Amino acid sequence: MWLLNSSIGRKVVMSVTGIALILFLTFHMSMNLVALFSAEGYNMICEFLGANWYAVVATLGLAGLAVLHIFYAFWLTMQNRRARGNNSYEVTDTPAKVEWASQNMLVLGIIIAVGLILHLYHFWYNMMFQELVDHYAIFQTPSPTDGAAWIEKTFQNPVNTVLYLIWFAAIWFHLTHGFWSALQTLGWSGKTWFCRWKIIGIVYTTILMLGFAIVAIVFSF
């Protein structure tokens, strides 16, 4: 299969899974912003997306996308390093402003992966997982269904807030490169649209990550 056997195919998989994850991040950020205005509203969303069959299926699907994206990222990075030495993840005509990000995608990817594990522990494990196994009532505070309380509890710890802000910054650098790179791989970026997609990507990614950061900072106080 060309998606596995060719470099272009592997880049297409990276691009499609990356775009899908960006769409999920957009939904996740929009959902988190609700918590700033209404804990009850946020918890209603959490209840709707709680431990039910469609939420479990969606979670497994997102996990599959993330694992596939990370796996292909490491695969492409190792392949590029073998072919070009230290010039890994090289992209033709990469603008100078994103050169650092494009040359350090592996490091950024590792930071993002570690941050994802931390995030899954703080929220997925303490909320959905505890609902699924149904043994939280004995020892857990707050309740797994009280998402707003879990946000508050997590970010009242200043160490968590700093770690998450570092995580958000790493995602920002990753996405500012990955956004236009994905569209370029899919053939949606010609000479005219290359610079446009680059600017759109920076603006969109900045708004996206600022939304996450604002929630973390507000709840830390």
JSON list of N, CA, C and O in Angstrom, two decimals, residues 125-183:
[
{"chain": "A", "resi": 125, "resn": "TYR", "atom": "N", "xyz": [-8.52, 9.96, 33.11]},
{"chain": "A", "resi": 125, "resn": "TYR", "atom": "CA", "xyz": [-8.44, 8.91, 34.13]},
{"chain": "A", "resi": 125, "resn": "TYR", "atom": "C", "xyz": [-9.34, 9.24, 35.32]},
{"chain": "A", "resi": 125, "resn": "TYR", "atom": "O", "xyz": [-10.05, 8.36, 35.84]},
{"chain": "A", "resi": 126, "resn": "ASN", "atom": "N", "xyz": [-9.34, 10.48, 35.76]},
{"chain": "A", "resi": 126, "resn": "ASN", "atom": "CA", "xyz": [-10.11, 10.86, 36.94]},
{"chain": "A", "resi": 126, "resn": "ASN", "atom": "C", "xyz": [-11.58, 11.09, 36.65]},
{"chain": "A", "resi": 126, "resn": "ASN", "atom": "O", "xyz": [-12.38, 11.20, 37.59]},
{"chain": "A", "resi": 127, "resn": "MET", "atom": "N", "xyz": [-11.94, 11.15, 35.37]},
{"chain": "A", "resi": 127, "resn": "MET", "atom": "CA", "xyz": [-13.35, 11.39, 35.04]},
{"chain": "A", "resi": 127, "resn": "MET", "atom": "C", "xyz": [-13.95, 10.18, 34.30]},
{"chain": "A", "resi": 127, "resn": "MET", "atom": "O", "xyz": [-14.58, 9.34, 34.91]},
{"chain": "A", "resi": 128, "resn": "MET", "atom": "N", "xyz": [-13.72, 10.07, 33.01]},
{"chain": "A", "resi": 128, "resn": "MET", "atom": "CA", "xyz": [-14.37, 9.01, 32.23]},
{"chain": "A", "resi": 128, "resn": "MET", "atom": "C", "xyz": [-14.00, 7.62, 32.74]},
{"chain": "A", "resi": 128, "resn": "MET", "atom": "O", "xyz": [-14.87, 6.75, 32.89]},
{"chain": "A", "resi": 129, "resn": "PHE", "atom": "N", "xyz": [-12.71, 7.39, 32.98]},
{"chain": "A", "resi": 129, "resn": "PHE", "atom": "CA", "xyz": [-12.28, 6.06, 33.40]},
{"chain": "A", "resi": 129, "resn": "PHE", "atom": "C", "xyz": [-12.95, 5.67, 34.72]},
{"chain": "A", "resi": 129, "resn": "PHE", "atom": "O", "xyz": [-13.41, 4.53, 34.89]},
{"chain": "A", "resi": 130, "resn": "GLN", "atom": "N", "xyz": [-12.99, 6.61, 35.67]},
{"chain": "A", "resi": 130, "resn": "GLN", "atom": "CA", "xyz": [-13.60, 6.31, 36.97]},
{"chain": "A", "resi": 130, "resn": "GLN", "atom": "C", "xyz": [-15.09, 6.03, 36.83]},
{"chain": "A", "resi": 130, "resn": "GLN", "atom": "O", "xyz": [-15.66, 5.20, 37.56]},
{"chain": "A", "resi": 131, "resn": "GLU", "atom": "N", "xyz": [-15.74, 6.72, 35.89]},
{"chain": "A", "resi": 131, "resn": "GLU", "atom": "CA", "xyz": [-17.15, 6.42, 35.64]},
{"chain": "A", "resi": 131, "resn": "GLU", "atom": "C", "xyz": [-17.32, 5.03, 35.05]},
{"chain": "A", "resi": 131, "resn": "GLU", "atom": "O", "xyz": [-18.25, 4.29, 35.39]},
{"chain": "A", "resi": 132, "resn": "LEU", "atom": "N", "xyz": [-16.42, 4.67, 34.15]},
{"chain": "A", "resi": 132, "resn": "LEU", "atom": "CA", "xyz": [-16.52, 3.37, 33.49]},
{"chain": "A", "resi": 132, "resn": "LEU", "atom": "C", "xyz": [-16.34, 2.22, 34.46]},
{"chain": "A", "resi": 132, "resn": "LEU", "atom": "O", "xyz": [-17.05, 1.21, 34.41]},
{"chain": "A", "resi": 133, "resn": "VAL", "atom": "N", "xyz": [-15.37, 2.36, 35.37]},
{"chain": "A", "resi": 133, "resn": "VAL", "atom": "CA", "xyz": [-15.12, 1.27, 36.33]},
{"chain": "A", "resi": 133, "resn": "VAL", "atom": "C", "xyz": [-16.05, 1.34, 37.53]},
{"chain": "A", "resi": 133, "resn": "VAL", "atom": "O", "xyz": [-16.18, 0.37, 38.28]},
{"chain": "A", "resi": 134, "resn": "ASP", "atom": "N", "xyz": [-16.66, 2.53, 37.74]},
{"chain": "A", "resi": 134, "resn": "ASP", "atom": "CA", "xyz": [-17.71, 2.68, 38.75]},
{"chain": "A", "resi": 134, "resn": "ASP", "atom": "C", "xyz": [-17.25, 2.30, 40.16]},
{"chain": "A", "resi": 134, "resn": "ASP", "atom": "O", "xyz": [-17.95, 1.61, 40.90]},
{"chain": "A", "resi": 135, "resn": "HIS", "atom": "N", "xyz": [-16.05, 2.79, 40.55]},
{"chain": "A", "resi": 135, "resn": "HIS", "atom": "CA", "xyz": [-15.64, 2.56, 41.94]},
{"chain": "A", "resi": 135, "resn": "HIS", "atom": "C", "xyz": [-15.14, 3.85, 42.59]},
{"chain": "A", "resi": 135, "resn": "HIS", "atom": "O", "xyz": [-14.53, 3.84, 43.63]},
{"chain": "A", "resi": 136, "resn": "TYR", "atom": "N", "xyz": [-15.48, 4.99, 41.96]},
{"chain": "A", "resi": 136, "resn": "TYR", "atom": "CA", "xyz": [-14.96, 6.27, 42.41]},
{"chain": "A", "resi": 136, "resn": "TYR", "atom": "C", "xyz": [-15.63, 6.77, 43.69]},
{"chain": "A", "resi": 136, "resn": "TYR", "atom": "O", "xyz": [-15.06, 7.57, 44.42]},
{"chain": "A", "resi": 137, "resn": "ALA", "atom": "N", "xyz": [-16.86, 6.33, 43.96]},
{"chain": "A", "resi": 137, "resn": "ALA", "atom": "CA", "xyz": [-17.61, 6.92, 45.08]},
{"chain": "A", "resi": 137, "resn": "ALA", "atom": "C", "xyz": [-16.94, 6.69, 46.42]},
{"chain": "A", "resi": 137, "resn": "ALA", "atom": "O", "xyz": [-17.15, 7.43, 47.36]},
{"chain": "A", "resi": 138, "resn": "ILE", "atom": "N", "xyz": [-16.10, 5.67, 46.51]},
{"chain": "A", "resi": 138, "resn": "ILE", "atom": "CA", "xyz": [-15.48, 5.32, 47.79]},
{"chain": "A", "resi": 138, "resn": "ILE", "atom": "C", "xyz": [-14.44, 6.36, 48.21]},
{"chain": "A", "resi": 138, "resn": "ILE", "atom": "O", "xyz": [-14.33, 6.70, 49.38]},
{"chain": "A", "resi": 139, "resn": "PHE", "atom": "N", "xyz": [-13.68, 6.88, 47.23]},
{"chain": "A", "resi": 139, "resn": "PHE", "atom": "CA", "xyz": [-12.52, 7.67, 47.62]},
{"chain": "A", "resi": 139, "resn": "PHE", "atom": "C", "xyz": [-12.34, 8.97, 46.85]},
{"chain": "A", "resi": 139, "resn": "PHE", "atom": "O", "xyz": [-11.52, 9.79, 47.25]},
{"chain": "A", "resi": 140, "resn": "GLN", "atom": "N", "xyz": [-13.07, 9.19, 45.80]},
{"chain": "A", "resi": 140, "resn": "GLN", "atom": "CA", "xyz": [-12.70, 10.28, 44.90]},
{"chain": "A", "resi": 140, "resn": "GLN", "atom": "C", "xyz": [-13.45, 11.56, 45.18]},
{"chain": "A", "resi": 140, "resn": "GLN", "atom": "O", "xyz": [-14.66, 11.58, 45.32]},
{"chain": "A", "resi": 141, "resn": "THR", "atom": "N", "xyz": [-12.70, 12.68, 45.24]},
{"chain": "A", "resi": 141, "resn": "THR", "atom": "CA", "xyz": [-13.23, 14.02, 45.36]},
{"chain": "A", "resi": 141, "resn": "THR", "atom": "C", "xyz": [-12.40, 14.94, 44.47]},
{"chain": "A", "resi": 141, "resn": "THR", "atom": "O", "xyz": [-11.17, 14.92, 44.57]},
{"chain": "A", "resi": 142, "resn": "PRO", "atom": "N", "xyz": [-13.02, 15.72, 43.60]},
{"chain": "A", "resi": 142, "resn": "PRO", "atom": "CA", "xyz": [-14.47, 15.81, 43.35]},
{"chain": "A", "resi": 142, "resn": "PRO", "atom": "C", "xyz": [-14.99, 14.63, 42.55]},
{"chain": "A", "resi": 142, "resn": "PRO", "atom": "O", "xyz": [-14.23, 13.75, 42.16]},
{"chain": "A", "resi": 143, "resn": "SER", "atom": "N", "xyz": [-16.29, 14.68, 42.28]},
{"chain": "A", "resi": 143, "resn": "SER", "atom": "CA", "xyz": [-16.92, 13.61, 41.52]},
{"chain": "A", "resi": 143, "resn": "SER", "atom": "C", "xyz": [-16.41, 13.60, 40.08]},
{"chain": "A", "resi": 143, "resn": "SER", "atom": "O", "xyz": [-16.11, 14.66, 39.52]},
{"chain": "A", "resi": 144, "resn": "PRO", "atom": "N", "xyz": [-16.30, 12.43, 39.46]},
{"chain": "A", "resi": 144, "resn": "PRO", "atom": "CA", "xyz": [-15.87, 12.36, 38.07]},
{"chain": "A", "resi": 144, "resn": "PRO", "atom": "C", "xyz": [-16.79, 13.11, 37.11]},
{"chain": "A", "resi": 144, "resn": "PRO", "atom": "O", "xyz": [-16.38, 13.47, 36.01]},
{"chain": "A", "resi": 145, "resn": "THR", "atom": "N", "xyz": [-18.03, 13.35, 37.52]},
{"chain": "A", "resi": 145, "resn": "THR", "atom": "CA", "xyz": [-18.97, 14.07, 36.66]},
{"chain": "A", "resi": 145, "resn": "THR", "atom": "C", "xyz": [-18.87, 15.58, 36.81]},
{"chain": "A", "resi": 145, "resn": "THR", "atom": "O", "xyz": [-19.51, 16.31, 36.05]},
{"chain": "A", "resi": 146, "resn": "ASP", "atom": "N", "xyz": [-18.08, 16.03, 37.76]},
{"chain": "A", "resi": 146, "resn": "ASP", "atom": "CA", "xyz": [-17.93, 17.48, 38.00]},
{"chain": "A", "resi": 146, "resn": "ASP", "atom": "C", "xyz": [-16.66, 17.99, 37.29]},
{"chain": "A", "resi": 146, "resn": "ASP", "atom": "O", "xyz": [-15.63, 18.21, 37.91]},
{"chain": "A", "resi": 147, "resn": "GLY", "atom": "N", "xyz": [-16.78, 18.18, 35.98]},
{"chain": "A", "resi": 147, "resn": "GLY", "atom": "CA", "xyz": [-15.62, 18.58, 35.18]},
{"chain": "A", "resi": 147, "resn": "GLY", "atom": "C", "xyz": [-15.05, 19.92, 35.59]},
{"chain": "A", "resi": 147, "resn": "GLY", "atom": "O", "xyz": [-13.83, 20.10, 35.61]},
{"chain": "A", "resi": 148, "resn": "ALA", "atom": "N", "xyz": [-15.92, 20.88, 35.91]},
{"chain": "A", "resi": 148, "resn": "ALA", "atom": "CA", "xyz": [-15.45, 22.21, 36.30]},
{"chain": "A", "resi": 148, "resn": "ALA", "atom": "C", "xyz": [-14.60, 22.14, 37.56]},
{"chain": "A", "resi": 148, "resn": "ALA", "atom": "O", "xyz": [-13.59, 22.83, 37.69]},
{"chain": "A", "resi": 149, "resn": "ALA", "atom": "N", "xyz": [-15.01, 21.29, 38.50]},
{"chain": "A", "resi": 149, "resn": "ALA", "atom": "CA", "xyz": [-14.23, 21.14, 39.74]},
{"chain": "A", "resi": 149, "resn": "ALA", "atom": "C", "xyz": [-12.87, 20.52, 39.46]},
{"chain": "A", "resi": 149, "resn": "ALA", "atom": "O", "xyz": [-11.88, 20.87, 40.11]},
{"chain": "A", "resi": 150, "resn": "TRP", "atom": "N", "xyz": [-12.80, 19.61, 38.49]},
{"chain": "A", "resi": 150, "resn": "TRP", "atom": "CA", "xyz": [-11.52, 19.00, 38.15]},
{"chain": "A", "resi": 150, "resn": "TRP", "atom": "C", "xyz": [-10.59, 20.01, 37.47]},
{"chain": "A", "resi": 150, "resn": "TRP", "atom": "O", "xyz": [-9.38, 19.99, 37.69]},
{"chain": "A", "resi": 151, "resn": "ILE", "atom": "N", "xyz": [-11.14, 20.90, 36.68]},
{"chain": "A", "resi": 151, "resn": "ILE", "atom": "CA", "xyz": [-10.32, 21.97, 36.09]},
{"chain": "A", "resi": 151, "resn": "ILE", "atom": "C", "xyz": [-9.75, 22.84, 37.20]},
{"chain": "A", "resi": 151, "resn": "ILE", "atom": "O", "xyz": [-8.55, 23.15, 37.22]},
{"chain": "A", "resi": 152, "resn": "GLU", "atom": "N", "xyz": [-10.62, 23.23, 38.13]},
{"chain": "A", "resi": 152, "resn": "GLU", "atom": "CA", "xyz": [-10.19, 24.09, 39.25]},
{"chain": "A", "resi": 152, "resn": "GLU", "atom": "C", "xyz": [-9.13, 23.39, 40.09]},
{"chain": "A", "resi": 152, "resn": "GLU", "atom": "O", "xyz": [-8.11, 23.99, 40.44]},
{"chain": "A", "resi": 153, "resn": "LYS", "atom": "N", "xyz": [-9.37, 22.13, 40.41]},
{"chain": "A", "resi": 153, "resn": "LYS", "atom": "CA", "xyz": [-8.42, 21.38, 41.25]},
{"chain": "A", "resi": 153, "resn": "LYS", "atom": "C", "xyz": [-7.07, 21.24, 40.56]},
{"chain": "A", "resi": 153, "resn": "LYS", "atom": "O", "xyz": [-6.01, 21.40, 41.20]},
{"chain": "A", "resi": 154, "resn": "THR", "atom": "N", "xyz": [-7.07, 20.97, 39.28]},
{"chain": "A", "resi": 154, "resn": "THR", "atom": "CA", "xyz": [-5.82, 20.78, 38.53]},
{"chain": "A", "resi": 154, "resn": "THR", "atom": "C", "xyz": [-5.00, 22.06, 38.48]},
{"chain": "A", "resi": 154, "resn": "THR", "atom": "O", "xyz": [-3.79, 22.05, 38.76]},
{"chain": "A", "resi": 155, "resn": "PHE", "atom": "N", "xyz": [-5.64, 23.17, 38.16]},
{"chain": "A", "resi": 155, "resn": "PHE", "atom": "CA", "xyz": [-4.88, 24.40, 37.94]},
{"chain": "A", "resi": 155, "resn": "PHE", "atom": "C", "xyz": [-4.67, 25.24, 39.20]},
{"chain": "A", "resi": 155, "resn": "PHE", "atom": "O", "xyz": [-3.98, 26.26, 39.15]},
{"chain": "A", "resi": 156, "resn": "GLN", "atom": "N", "xyz": [-5.24, 24.81, 40.31]},
{"chain": "A", "resi": 156, "resn": "GLN", "atom": "CA", "xyz": [-4.89, 25.47, 41.57]},
{"chain": "A", "resi": 156, "resn": "GLN", "atom": "C", "xyz": [-3.50, 25.07, 42.02]},
{"chain": "A", "resi": 156, "resn": "GLN", "atom": "O", "xyz": [-2.92, 25.72, 42.88]},
{"chain": "A", "resi": 157, "resn": "ASN", "atom": "N", "xyz": [-2.97, 24.01, 41.43]},
{"chain": "A", "resi": 157, "resn": "ASN", "atom": "CA", "xyz": [-1.57, 23.63, 41.66]},
{"chain": "A", "resi": 157, "resn": "ASN", "atom": "C", "xyz": [-0.70, 24.39, 40.66]},
{"chain": "A", "resi": 157, "resn": "ASN", "atom": "O", "xyz": [-0.79, 24.14, 39.46]},
{"chain": "A", "resi": 158, "resn": "PRO", "atom": "N", "xyz": [0.13, 25.33, 41.12]},
{"chain": "A", "resi": 158, "resn": "PRO", "atom": "CA", "xyz": [0.91, 26.16, 40.18]},
{"chain": "A", "resi": 158, "resn": "PRO", "atom": "C", "xyz": [1.87, 25.35, 39.31]},
{"chain": "A", "resi": 158, "resn": "PRO", "atom": "O", "xyz": [2.18, 25.75, 38.19]},
{"chain": "A", "resi": 159, "resn": "VAL", "atom": "N", "xyz": [2.34, 24.21, 39.82]},
{"chain": "A", "resi": 159, "resn": "VAL", "atom": "CA", "xyz": [3.22, 23.36, 39.01]},
{"chain": "A", "resi": 159, "resn": "VAL", "atom": "C", "xyz": [2.48, 22.85, 37.79]},
{"chain": "A", "resi": 159, "resn": "VAL", "atom": "O", "xyz": [3.00, 22.86, 36.67]},
{"chain": "A", "resi": 160, "resn": "ASN", "atom": "N", "xyz": [1.24, 22.42, 37.99]},
{"chain": "A", "resi": 160, "resn": "ASN", "atom": "CA", "xyz": [0.43, 21.95, 36.87]},
{"chain": "A", "resi": 160, "resn": "ASN", "atom": "C", "xyz": [0.21, 23.07, 35.85]},
{"chain": "A", "resi": 160, "resn": "ASN", "atom": "O", "xyz": [0.27, 22.85, 34.64]},
{"chain": "A", "resi": 161, "resn": "THR", "atom": "N", "xyz": [-0.07, 24.26, 36.36]},
{"chain": "A", "resi": 161, "resn": "THR", "atom": "CA", "xyz": [-0.31, 25.39, 35.46]},
{"chain": "A", "resi": 161, "resn": "THR", "atom": "C", "xyz": [0.90, 25.67, 34.58]},
{"chain": "A", "resi": 161, "resn": "THR", "atom": "O", "xyz": [0.78, 25.84, 33.36]},
{"chain": "A", "resi": 162, "resn": "VAL", "atom": "N", "xyz": [2.08, 25.69, 35.18]},
{"chain": "A", "resi": 162, "resn": "VAL", "atom": "CA", "xyz": [3.32, 25.94, 34.42]},
{"chain": "A", "resi": 162, "resn": "VAL", "atom": "C", "xyz": [3.55, 24.82, 33.40]},
{"chain": "A", "resi": 162, "resn": "VAL", "atom": "O", "xyz": [3.88, 25.08, 32.24]},
{"chain": "A", "resi": 163, "resn": "LEU", "atom": "N", "xyz": [3.36, 23.57, 33.82]},
{"chain": "A", "resi": 163, "resn": "LEU", "atom": "CA", "xyz": [3.57, 22.44, 32.91]},
{"chain": "A", "resi": 163, "resn": "LEU", "atom": "C", "xyz": [2.61, 22.51, 31.72]},
{"chain": "A", "resi": 163, "resn": "LEU", "atom": "O", "xyz": [3.00, 22.25, 30.58]},
{"chain": "A", "resi": 164, "resn": "TYR", "atom": "N", "xyz": [1.37, 22.87, 32.00]},
{"chain": "A", "resi": 164, "resn": "TYR", "atom": "CA", "xyz": [0.39, 22.96, 30.91]},
{"chain": "A", "resi": 164, "resn": "TYR", "atom": "C", "xyz": [0.71, 24.11, 29.97]},
{"chain": "A", "resi": 164, "resn": "TYR", "atom": "O", "xyz": [0.55, 23.99, 28.75]},
{"chain": "A", "resi": 165, "resn": "LEU", "atom": "N", "xyz": [1.18, 25.24, 30.51]},
{"chain": "A", "resi": 165, "resn": "LEU", "atom": "CA", "xyz": [1.54, 26.37, 29.65]},
{"chain": "A", "resi": 165, "resn": "LEU", "atom": "C", "xyz": [2.72, 26.02, 28.74]},
{"chain": "A", "resi": 165, "resn": "LEU", "atom": "O", "xyz": [2.76, 26.42, 27.57]},
{"chain": "A", "resi": 166, "resn": "ILE", "atom": "N", "xyz": [3.67, 25.25, 29.27]},
{"chain": "A", "resi": 166, "resn": "ILE", "atom": "CA", "xyz": [4.79, 24.77, 28.44]},
{"chain": "A", "resi": 166, "resn": "ILE", "atom": "C", "xyz": [4.24, 23.84, 27.35]},
{"chain": "A", "resi": 166, "resn": "ILE", "atom": "O", "xyz": [4.66, 23.91, 26.19]},
{"chain": "A", "resi": 167, "resn": "TRP", "atom": "N", "xyz": [3.31, 22.99, 27.74]},
{"chain": "A", "resi": 167, "resn": "TRP", "atom": "CA", "xyz": [2.68, 22.07, 26.79]},
{"chain": "A", "resi": 167, "resn": "TRP", "atom": "C", "xyz": [1.97, 22.84, 25.68]},
{"chain": "A", "resi": 167, "resn": "TRP", "atom": "O", "xyz": [2.12, 22.54, 24.50]},
{"chain": "A", "resi": 168, "resn": "PHE", "atom": "N", "xyz": [1.21, 23.87, 26.07]},
{"chain": "A", "resi": 168, "resn": "PHE", "atom": "CA", "xyz": [0.49, 24.67, 25.07]},
{"chain": "A", "resi": 168, "resn": "PHE", "atom": "C", "xyz": [1.47, 25.37, 24.12]},
{"chain": "A", "resi": 168, "resn": "PHE", "atom": "O", "xyz": [1.20, 25.48, 22.92]},
{"chain": "A", "resi": 169, "resn": "ALA", "atom": "N", "xyz": [2.58, 25.85, 24.67]},
{"chain": "A", "resi": 169, "resn": "ALA", "atom": "CA", "xyz": [3.58, 26.51, 23.82]},
{"chain": "A", "resi": 169, "resn": "ALA", "atom": "C", "xyz": [4.16, 25.53, 22.81]},
{"chain": "A", "resi": 169, "resn": "ALA", "atom": "O", "xyz": [4.35, 25.87, 21.63]},
{"chain": "A", "resi": 170, "resn": "ALA", "atom": "N", "xyz": [4.45, 24.30, 23.26]},
{"chain": "A", "resi": 170, "resn": "ALA", "atom": "CA", "xyz": [4.98, 23.28, 22.35]},
{"chain": "A", "resi": 170, "resn": "ALA", "atom": "C", "xyz": [3.98, 22.95, 21.25]},
{"chain": "A", "resi": 170, "resn": "ALA", "atom": "O", "xyz": [4.35, 22.81, 20.07]},
{"chain": "A", "resi": 171, "resn": "ILE", "atom": "N", "xyz": [2.69, 22.85, 21.62]},
{"chain": "A", "resi": 171, "resn": "ILE", "atom": "CA", "xyz": [1.65, 22.59, 20.62]},
{"chain": "A", "resi": 171, "resn": "ILE", "atom": "C", "xyz": [1.57, 23.74, 19.64]},
{"chain": "A", "resi": 171, "resn": "ILE", "atom": "O", "xyz": [1.40, 23.54, 18.43]},
{"chain": "A", "resi": 172, "resn": "TRP", "atom": "N", "xyz": [1.70, 24.98, 20.14]},
{"chain": "A", "resi": 172, "resn": "TRP", "atom": "CA", "xyz": [1.66, 26.16, 19.26]},
{"chain": "A", "resi": 172, "resn": "TRP", "atom": "C", "xyz": [2.76, 26.08, 18.21]},
{"chain": "A", "resi": 172, "resn": "TRP", "atom": "O", "xyz": [2.50, 26.26, 17.01]},
{"chain": "A", "resi": 173, "resn": "PHE", "atom": "N", "xyz": [3.99, 25.83, 18.63]},
{"chain": "A", "resi": 173, "resn": "PHE", "atom": "CA", "xyz": [5.09, 25.72, 17.68]},
{"chain": "A", "resi": 173, "resn": "PHE", "atom": "C", "xyz": [4.85, 24.57, 16.69]},
{"chain": "A", "resi": 173, "resn": "PHE", "atom": "O", "xyz": [5.12, 24.71, 15.50]},
{"chain": "A", "resi": 174, "resn": "HIS", "atom": "N", "xyz": [4.36, 23.46, 17.21]},
{"chain": "A", "resi": 174, "resn": "HIS", "atom": "CA", "xyz": [4.11, 22.30, 16.36]},
{"chain": "A", "resi": 174, "resn": "HIS", "atom": "C", "xyz": [3.06, 22.61, 15.30]},
{"chain": "A", "resi": 174, "resn": "HIS", "atom": "O", "xyz": [3.22, 22.28, 14.12]},
{"chain": "A", "resi": 175, "resn": "LEU", "atom": "N", "xyz": [1.96, 23.26, 15.71]},
{"chain": "A", "resi": 175, "resn": "LEU", "atom": "CA", "xyz": [0.86, 23.52, 14.79]},
{"chain": "A", "resi": 175, "resn": "LEU", "atom": "C", "xyz": [1.16, 24.63, 13.80]},
{"chain": "A", "resi": 175, "resn": "LEU", "atom": "O", "xyz": [0.67, 24.58, 12.66]},
{"chain": "A", "resi": 176, "resn": "THR", "atom": "N", "xyz": [1.94, 25.64, 14.20]},
{"chain": "A", "resi": 176, "resn": "THR", "atom": "CA", "xyz": [2.24, 26.71, 13.26]},
{"chain": "A", "resi": 176, "resn": "THR", "atom": "C", "xyz": [3.02, 26.18, 12.06]},
{"chain": "A", "resi": 176, "resn": "THR", "atom": "O", "xyz": [2.90, 26.70, 10.95]},
{"chain": "A", "resi": 177, "resn": "HIS", "atom": "N", "xyz": [3.81, 25.15, 12.29]},
{"chain": "A", "resi": 177, "resn": "HIS", "atom": "CA", "xyz": [4.48, 24.48, 11.17]},
{"chain": "A", "resi": 177, "resn": "HIS", "atom": "C", "xyz": [3.57, 23.45, 10.52]},
{"chain": "A", "resi": 177, "resn": "HIS", "atom": "O", "xyz": [3.43, 23.39, 9.29]},
{"chain": "A", "resi": 178, "resn": "GLY", "atom": "N", "xyz": [2.92, 22.63, 11.34]},
{"chain": "A", "resi": 178, "resn": "GLY", "atom": "CA", "xyz": [2.13, 21.52, 10.83]},
{"chain": "A", "resi": 178, "resn": "GLY", "atom": "C", "xyz": [0.92, 21.94, 10.03]},
{"chain": "A", "resi": 178, "resn": "GLY", "atom": "O", "xyz": [0.52, 21.25, 9.09]},
{"chain": "A", "resi": 179, "resn": "PHE", "atom": "N", "xyz": [0.33, 23.10, 10.35]},
{"chain": "A", "resi": 179, "resn": "PHE", "atom": "CA", "xyz": [-0.88, 23.56, 9.68]},
{"chain": "A", "resi": 179, "resn": "PHE", "atom": "C", "xyz": [-0.64, 23.74, 8.18]},
{"chain": "A", "resi": 179, "resn": "PHE", "atom": "O", "xyz": [-1.31, 23.12, 7.35]},
{"chain": "A", "resi": 180, "resn": "TRP", "atom": "N", "xyz": [0.34, 24.59, 7.83]},
{"chain": "A", "resi": 180, "resn": "TRP", "atom": "CA", "xyz": [0.58, 24.84, 6.41]},
{"chain": "A", "resi": 180, "resn": "TRP", "atom": "C", "xyz": [1.27, 23.65, 5.74]},
{"chain": "A", "resi": 180, "resn": "TRP", "atom": "O", "xyz": [1.06, 23.38, 4.56]},
{"chain": "A", "resi": 181, "resn": "SER", "atom": "N", "xyz": [2.07, 22.91, 6.51]},
{"chain": "A", "resi": 181, "resn": "SER", "atom": "CA", "xyz": [2.76, 21.75, 5.95]},
{"chain": "A", "resi": 181, "resn": "SER", "atom": "C", "xyz": [1.77, 20.68, 5.51]},
{"chain": "A", "resi": 181, "resn": "SER", "atom": "O", "xyz": [1.94, 20.03, 4.46]},
{"chain": "A", "resi": 182, "resn": "ALA", "atom": "N", "xyz": [0.71, 20.48, 6.33]},
{"chain": "A", "resi": 182, "resn": "ALA", "atom": "CA", "xyz": [-0.31, 19.49, 5.99]},
{"chain": "A", "resi": 182, "resn": "ALA", "atom": "C", "xyz": [-1.03, 19.86, 4.70]},
{"chain": "A", "resi": 182, "resn": "ALA", "atom": "O", "xyz": [-1.26, 19.03, 3.83]},
{"chain": "A", "resi": 183, "resn": "LEU", "atom": "N", "xyz": [-1.38, 21.14, 4.58]},
{"chain": "A", "resi": 183, "resn": "LEU", "atom": "CA", "xyz": [-2.08, 21.60, 3.39]},
{"chain": "A", "resi": 183, "resn": "LEU", "atom": "C", "xyz": [-1.19, 21.53, 2.16]},
{"chain": "A", "resi": 183, "resn": "LEU", "atom": "O", "xyz": [-1.64, 21.22, 1.06]}
]
